[in-house]
Structure formats: C-alpha cells, structure tokens
Short mmCIF file of C-alpha atoms in Angstrom, two decimals:
data_model
loop_
_atom_site.label_atom_id
_atom_site.label_comp_id
_atom_site.label_asym_id
_atom_site.label_seq_id
_atom_site.Cartn_x
_atom_site.Cartn_y
_atom_site.Cartn_z
CA UNK A 1 -53.92 16.82 79.26
CA UNK A 2 -56.40 18.42 76.89
CA UNK A 3 -55.25 21.70 75.38
CA UNK A 4 -57.44 24.74 75.95
CA UNK A 5 -59.63 25.53 72.96
CA UNK A 6 -59.10 28.87 71.29
CA UNK A 7 -62.09 31.17 70.89
CA UNK A 8 -63.46 31.00 67.31
CA UNK A 9 -63.55 34.82 67.16
CA UNK A 10 -60.86 36.83 68.98
CA UNK A 11 -62.28 39.40 71.34
CA UNK A 12 -60.86 42.87 71.79
CA UNK A 13 -59.34 43.30 75.19
CA UNK A 14 -61.29 45.63 77.45
CA UNK A 15 -59.33 48.59 78.81
CA UNK A 16 -58.05 48.08 82.31
CA UNK A 17 -59.75 50.17 84.96
CA UNK A 18 -62.16 51.96 82.60
CA UNK A 19 -65.32 51.52 80.55
CA UNK A 20 -65.40 50.09 77.05
CA UNK A 21 -64.37 52.45 74.29
CA UNK A 22 -67.28 54.35 72.76
CA UNK A 23 -67.65 54.74 68.98
CA UNK A 24 -66.15 57.87 67.46
CA UNK A 25 -68.45 60.86 67.45
CA UNK A 26 -69.61 62.41 64.21
CA UNK A 27 -67.26 65.22 63.11
CA UNK A 28 -68.55 68.65 64.01
CA UNK A 29 -68.59 69.86 60.41
CA UNK A 30 -71.02 67.15 59.27
CA UNK A 31 -74.47 68.71 59.81
CA UNK A 32 -77.40 66.84 61.25
CA UNK A 33 -79.69 68.45 58.66
CA UNK A 34 -79.67 66.96 55.14
CA UNK A 35 -78.71 70.27 53.50
CA UNK A 36 -75.15 69.22 52.64
CA UNK A 37 -75.61 65.46 52.62
CA UNK A 38 -75.45 65.18 48.78
CA UNK A 39 -72.01 66.82 48.99
CA UNK A 40 -70.43 64.69 51.71
CA UNK A 41 -68.79 62.21 49.30
CA UNK A 42 -66.93 65.15 47.75
CA UNK A 43 -65.18 65.78 51.06
CA UNK A 44 -62.90 62.90 50.05
CA UNK A 45 -61.46 65.18 47.37
CA UNK A 46 -60.04 67.54 49.95
CA UNK A 47 -56.50 67.12 51.25
CA UNK A 48 -56.22 66.26 54.91
CA UNK A 49 -54.60 68.53 57.42
CA UNK A 50 -55.21 71.86 55.72
CA UNK A 51 -56.01 74.28 58.54
CA UNK A 52 -57.54 77.15 56.56
CA UNK A 53 -61.32 77.35 56.24
CA UNK A 54 -64.02 75.24 57.79
CA UNK A 55 -64.78 72.07 55.85
CA UNK A 56 -67.99 73.25 54.17
CA UNK A 57 -66.63 76.61 52.87
CA UNK A 58 -63.37 74.88 51.91
CA UNK A 59 -65.38 72.43 49.85
CA UNK A 60 -66.69 75.04 47.41
CA UNK A 61 -63.33 76.81 47.51
CA UNK A 62 -61.71 73.69 46.09
CA UNK A 63 -61.68 74.36 42.33
CA UNK A 64 -62.17 70.67 41.51
CA UNK A 65 -65.72 70.77 42.84
CA UNK A 66 -66.94 73.51 40.53
CA UNK A 67 -65.03 72.06 37.60
CA UNK A 68 -66.87 68.79 38.14
CA UNK A 69 -70.25 70.48 37.75
CA UNK A 70 -69.05 72.46 34.73
CA UNK A 71 -67.89 69.22 33.11
CA UNK A 72 -71.26 67.58 33.78
CA UNK A 73 -73.04 70.53 32.15
CA UNK A 74 -70.79 70.38 29.09
CA UNK A 75 -71.31 66.63 28.80
CA UNK A 76 -75.06 67.21 28.92
CA UNK A 77 -74.82 69.89 26.23
CA UNK A 78 -72.75 67.59 24.00
CA UNK A 79 -75.22 64.75 24.52
CA UNK A 80 -78.00 66.82 22.92
CA UNK A 81 -76.27 66.65 19.48
CA UNK A 82 -76.06 70.42 19.09
CA UNK A 83 -78.51 73.26 19.59
CA UNK A 84 -79.69 73.17 15.96
CA UNK A 85 -80.64 69.50 15.81
CA UNK A 86 -81.03 68.59 19.48
CA UNK A 87 -84.30 68.01 21.34
CA UNK A 88 -86.47 71.10 21.63
CA UNK A 89 -88.37 72.39 24.62
CA UNK A 90 -92.13 72.46 24.18
CA UNK A 91 -92.09 76.05 25.49
CA UNK A 92 -89.50 78.78 25.85
CA UNK A 93 -87.91 78.96 29.31
CA UNK A 94 -86.44 82.10 30.85
CA UNK A 95 -82.81 81.72 31.96
CA UNK A 96 -80.24 84.19 33.32
CA UNK A 97 -77.92 86.04 30.96
CA UNK A 98 -74.43 84.66 31.54
CA UNK A 99 -72.43 87.51 29.99
CA UNK A 100 -70.07 89.25 32.41
CA UNK A 101 -68.94 92.86 32.09
CA UNK A 102 -65.65 92.52 33.97
CA UNK A 103 -65.22 96.31 34.28
CA UNK A 104 -68.56 96.57 36.10
CA UNK A 105 -68.15 93.31 38.01
CA UNK A 106 -64.81 94.29 39.60
CA UNK A 107 -66.36 97.51 40.89
CA UNK A 108 -69.34 95.82 42.49
CA UNK A 109 -69.46 95.20 46.22
CA UNK A 110 -69.23 91.53 47.14
CA UNK A 111 -72.78 91.76 48.53
CA UNK A 112 -74.00 92.96 45.12
CA UNK A 113 -72.15 90.12 43.41
CA UNK A 114 -73.71 87.66 45.85
CA UNK A 115 -77.21 88.98 45.17
CA UNK A 116 -76.75 88.73 41.40
CA UNK A 117 -75.32 85.21 41.60
CA UNK A 118 -78.08 84.05 43.95
CA UNK A 119 -80.80 85.51 41.70
CA UNK A 120 -79.22 83.90 38.67
CA UNK A 121 -78.85 80.51 40.34
CA UNK A 122 -82.46 80.62 41.56
CA UNK A 123 -83.76 81.43 38.07
CA UNK A 124 -81.53 78.77 36.51
CA UNK A 125 -82.77 76.19 39.02
CA UNK A 126 -86.38 77.05 38.19
CA UNK A 127 -85.60 76.75 34.48
CA UNK A 128 -83.98 73.30 34.79
CA UNK A 129 -86.80 72.04 37.02
CA UNK A 130 -89.29 73.30 34.42
CA UNK A 131 -87.34 71.50 31.71
CA UNK A 132 -87.44 68.36 33.83
CA UNK A 133 -91.24 68.63 34.09
CA UNK A 134 -91.63 69.18 30.34
CA UNK A 135 -89.43 66.18 29.64
CA UNK A 136 -91.45 64.01 32.01
CA UNK A 137 -94.63 64.90 30.10
CA UNK A 138 -93.04 63.99 26.77
CA UNK A 139 -93.87 60.60 25.33
CA UNK A 140 -90.54 60.36 23.48
CA UNK A 141 -88.07 61.53 26.11
CA UNK A 142 -84.63 59.93 25.54
CA UNK A 143 -83.39 58.16 28.65
CA UNK A 144 -79.85 59.67 28.52
CA UNK A 145 -81.32 63.18 28.32
CA UNK A 146 -83.52 62.45 31.33
CA UNK A 147 -80.45 61.38 33.30
CA UNK A 148 -78.58 64.59 32.39
CA UNK A 149 -81.53 66.77 33.42
CA UNK A 150 -81.94 64.92 36.73
CA UNK A 151 -78.23 65.31 37.40
CA UNK A 152 -78.43 69.05 36.67
CA UNK A 153 -81.33 69.46 39.12
CA UNK A 154 -79.35 67.66 41.81
CA UNK A 155 -76.20 69.65 41.07
CA UNK A 156 -77.97 73.00 41.29
CA UNK A 157 -79.46 72.07 44.66
CA UNK A 158 -76.01 71.16 45.96
CA UNK A 159 -74.50 74.39 44.65
CA UNK A 160 -77.29 76.40 46.28
CA UNK A 161 -76.52 74.72 49.60
CA UNK A 162 -72.84 75.62 49.31
CA UNK A 163 -73.60 79.20 48.30
CA UNK A 164 -75.66 79.51 51.46
CA UNK A 165 -72.55 78.52 53.41
CA UNK A 166 -70.63 81.32 51.66
CA UNK A 167 -73.40 83.77 52.55
CA UNK A 168 -74.79 84.35 49.07
CA UNK A 169 -78.43 83.88 50.11
CA UNK A 170 -79.81 87.13 51.56
CA UNK A 171 -80.85 86.89 55.20
CA UNK A 172 -84.30 87.99 56.30
CA UNK A 173 -82.77 91.17 57.73
CA UNK A 174 -81.08 91.95 54.41
CA UNK A 175 -84.32 91.32 52.54
CA UNK A 176 -86.16 93.71 54.85
CA UNK A 177 -83.48 96.35 54.37
CA UNK A 178 -83.59 95.98 50.59
CA UNK A 179 -87.38 96.30 50.57
CA UNK A 180 -87.30 99.53 52.62
CA UNK A 181 -88.51 102.62 50.69
CA UNK A 182 -85.18 104.45 51.09
CA UNK A 183 -83.11 101.46 49.93
CA UNK A 184 -81.51 101.46 46.49
CA UNK A 185 -83.22 98.78 44.40
CA UNK A 186 -81.10 96.04 42.93
CA UNK A 187 -80.69 96.23 39.15
CA UNK A 188 -83.02 93.85 37.33
CA UNK A 189 -81.49 90.52 36.38
CA UNK A 190 -80.78 90.26 32.67
CA UNK A 191 -82.42 87.21 31.15
CA UNK A 192 -82.51 85.16 27.96
CA UNK A 193 -84.90 82.65 26.47
CA UNK A 194 -83.98 78.99 25.91
CA UNK A 195 -85.90 76.92 23.39
CA UNK A 196 -83.83 73.73 23.50
CA UNK A 197 -82.15 71.51 26.07
CA UNK A 198 -78.81 72.28 24.44
CA UNK A 199 -79.22 76.00 25.18
CA UNK A 200 -80.43 75.22 28.69
CA UNK A 201 -77.30 73.17 29.44
CA UNK A 202 -75.08 75.76 27.74
CA UNK A 203 -76.44 78.49 30.01
CA UNK A 204 -75.92 76.18 32.98
CA UNK A 205 -72.25 75.62 32.12
CA UNK A 206 -71.57 79.28 31.26
CA UNK A 207 -73.19 80.54 34.46
CA UNK A 208 -71.06 78.19 36.57
CA UNK A 209 -67.75 79.07 34.94
CA UNK A 210 -68.67 82.76 34.76
CA UNK A 211 -70.46 84.63 37.53
CA UNK A 212 -70.63 81.80 40.05
CA UNK A 213 -66.92 81.02 39.74
CA UNK A 214 -66.00 84.70 40.00
CA UNK A 215 -68.11 85.23 43.11
CA UNK A 216 -66.93 82.01 44.80
CA UNK A 217 -63.31 83.00 44.20
CA UNK A 218 -63.76 86.41 45.81
CA UNK A 219 -65.80 85.02 48.72
CA UNK A 220 -63.15 82.37 49.37
CA UNK A 221 -60.34 84.92 49.35
CA UNK A 222 -62.23 87.00 51.91
CA UNK A 223 -62.96 83.96 54.08
CA UNK A 224 -59.28 82.95 54.08
CA UNK A 225 -58.09 86.34 55.41
#
C-alpha cells in the first residue's frame, strides 16, 4: 500500500470554529504620519515593560538618545581637524549662543525654557542647512564632511519632532497670546557667528548638552508626575 505523501510545505492549522488569524495591528504609538519615522529604530533602545510615559515622550527622556546625537556632533567637530585649520565657511552663519546662566535658567518658567530652546533649535537648524547648501556649492567639498553635515541635518529634524512631542513648539494659540499688545515680549535670543564647520558642529554639540538637555530633563520630570 502506497504511503501518503507529505506536503512539501507544512500548513498552519486553521483555528476550529473561527476565522483565520489576522495580522497584528500596528501599535498605537507608531504614528501614521512620517514625523517620527526616522526615530522608530531607536525604540529598540528602550527597555520593555516600563509603564511610565508614552513611547514617544519616553524616547527623548531616555538619556542614551540625546547622548547619541551629542556624540555624533563631537565626532563631526573632531573630523574637521580643529577650528583653526579646518574647512571654512564661505560666509559667516548666525548660530545660537550656547552659554547657560544656571541662576537665571532655574528661575525661568518651563514655558520660557521651552520657547528659548525651540528658538535656538530653529536657528541652529537653519544654520546647519545653510552650511549644507554652501558645502554643496563648493567644488572641493570633502566627502566625510558632507556626510557629517547631512547627518546633522537629519538629527536636528528628529530632535525637533521629539521636542514637539514634549510641547516645546508654541501652539497657534500661544503665538497669538505672545503677539498680543499687552503680552510681555520674549527676551531676544543671544546669537554668535560661526565662520567654520568646526565652530558650527561645536555649537551643535554644546546646545544639545546644554539648554536642550536641561529643558528635556525638566519636561520629562513633569511628564512623569
């Protein structure tokens, strides 16, 4: 008697008395919009089962994330061979002043800290994008430097997306309130001038480990309450 032939590919048994199992749905914290898509691989850094914040705020509250961007900025600064001998910018670029007066900072409202950090990050992003454009127009742009600048542009966009999650970007209602005649104007943002890619990356690193890190720490402590 001929033995029954086995199927070349085993089939999963269908559940008895019910429809076939559907694929798992996308987790609720993964947005449909592409705002946080560049950051999704970093979710693997987070420990599982921590019940505190939502996944997106918890992501920027994990210190390893910010340290990664700080390290990238320092690597970019080191790759320029120093600010004295490194590649120059063909024009001076305005960047935010990264000095922090801790006495003043600790007495600021968190909304004021958020506004200052958001203004600084916006100006820094514009500066790096301008540096990227100047480098693209250069006929002797080193390839490693181009890669560091491109990485900085991408990193700043990701950090801006996470700061939005923490509420650093002013809402339209807040902007209207701040523009009202009776509103107290925000103090002007202190700025510097960068004339080399080394200084541009140095400002990038100092801003991240200074004001941005201070604000993120306070915002995370408030969110965890």
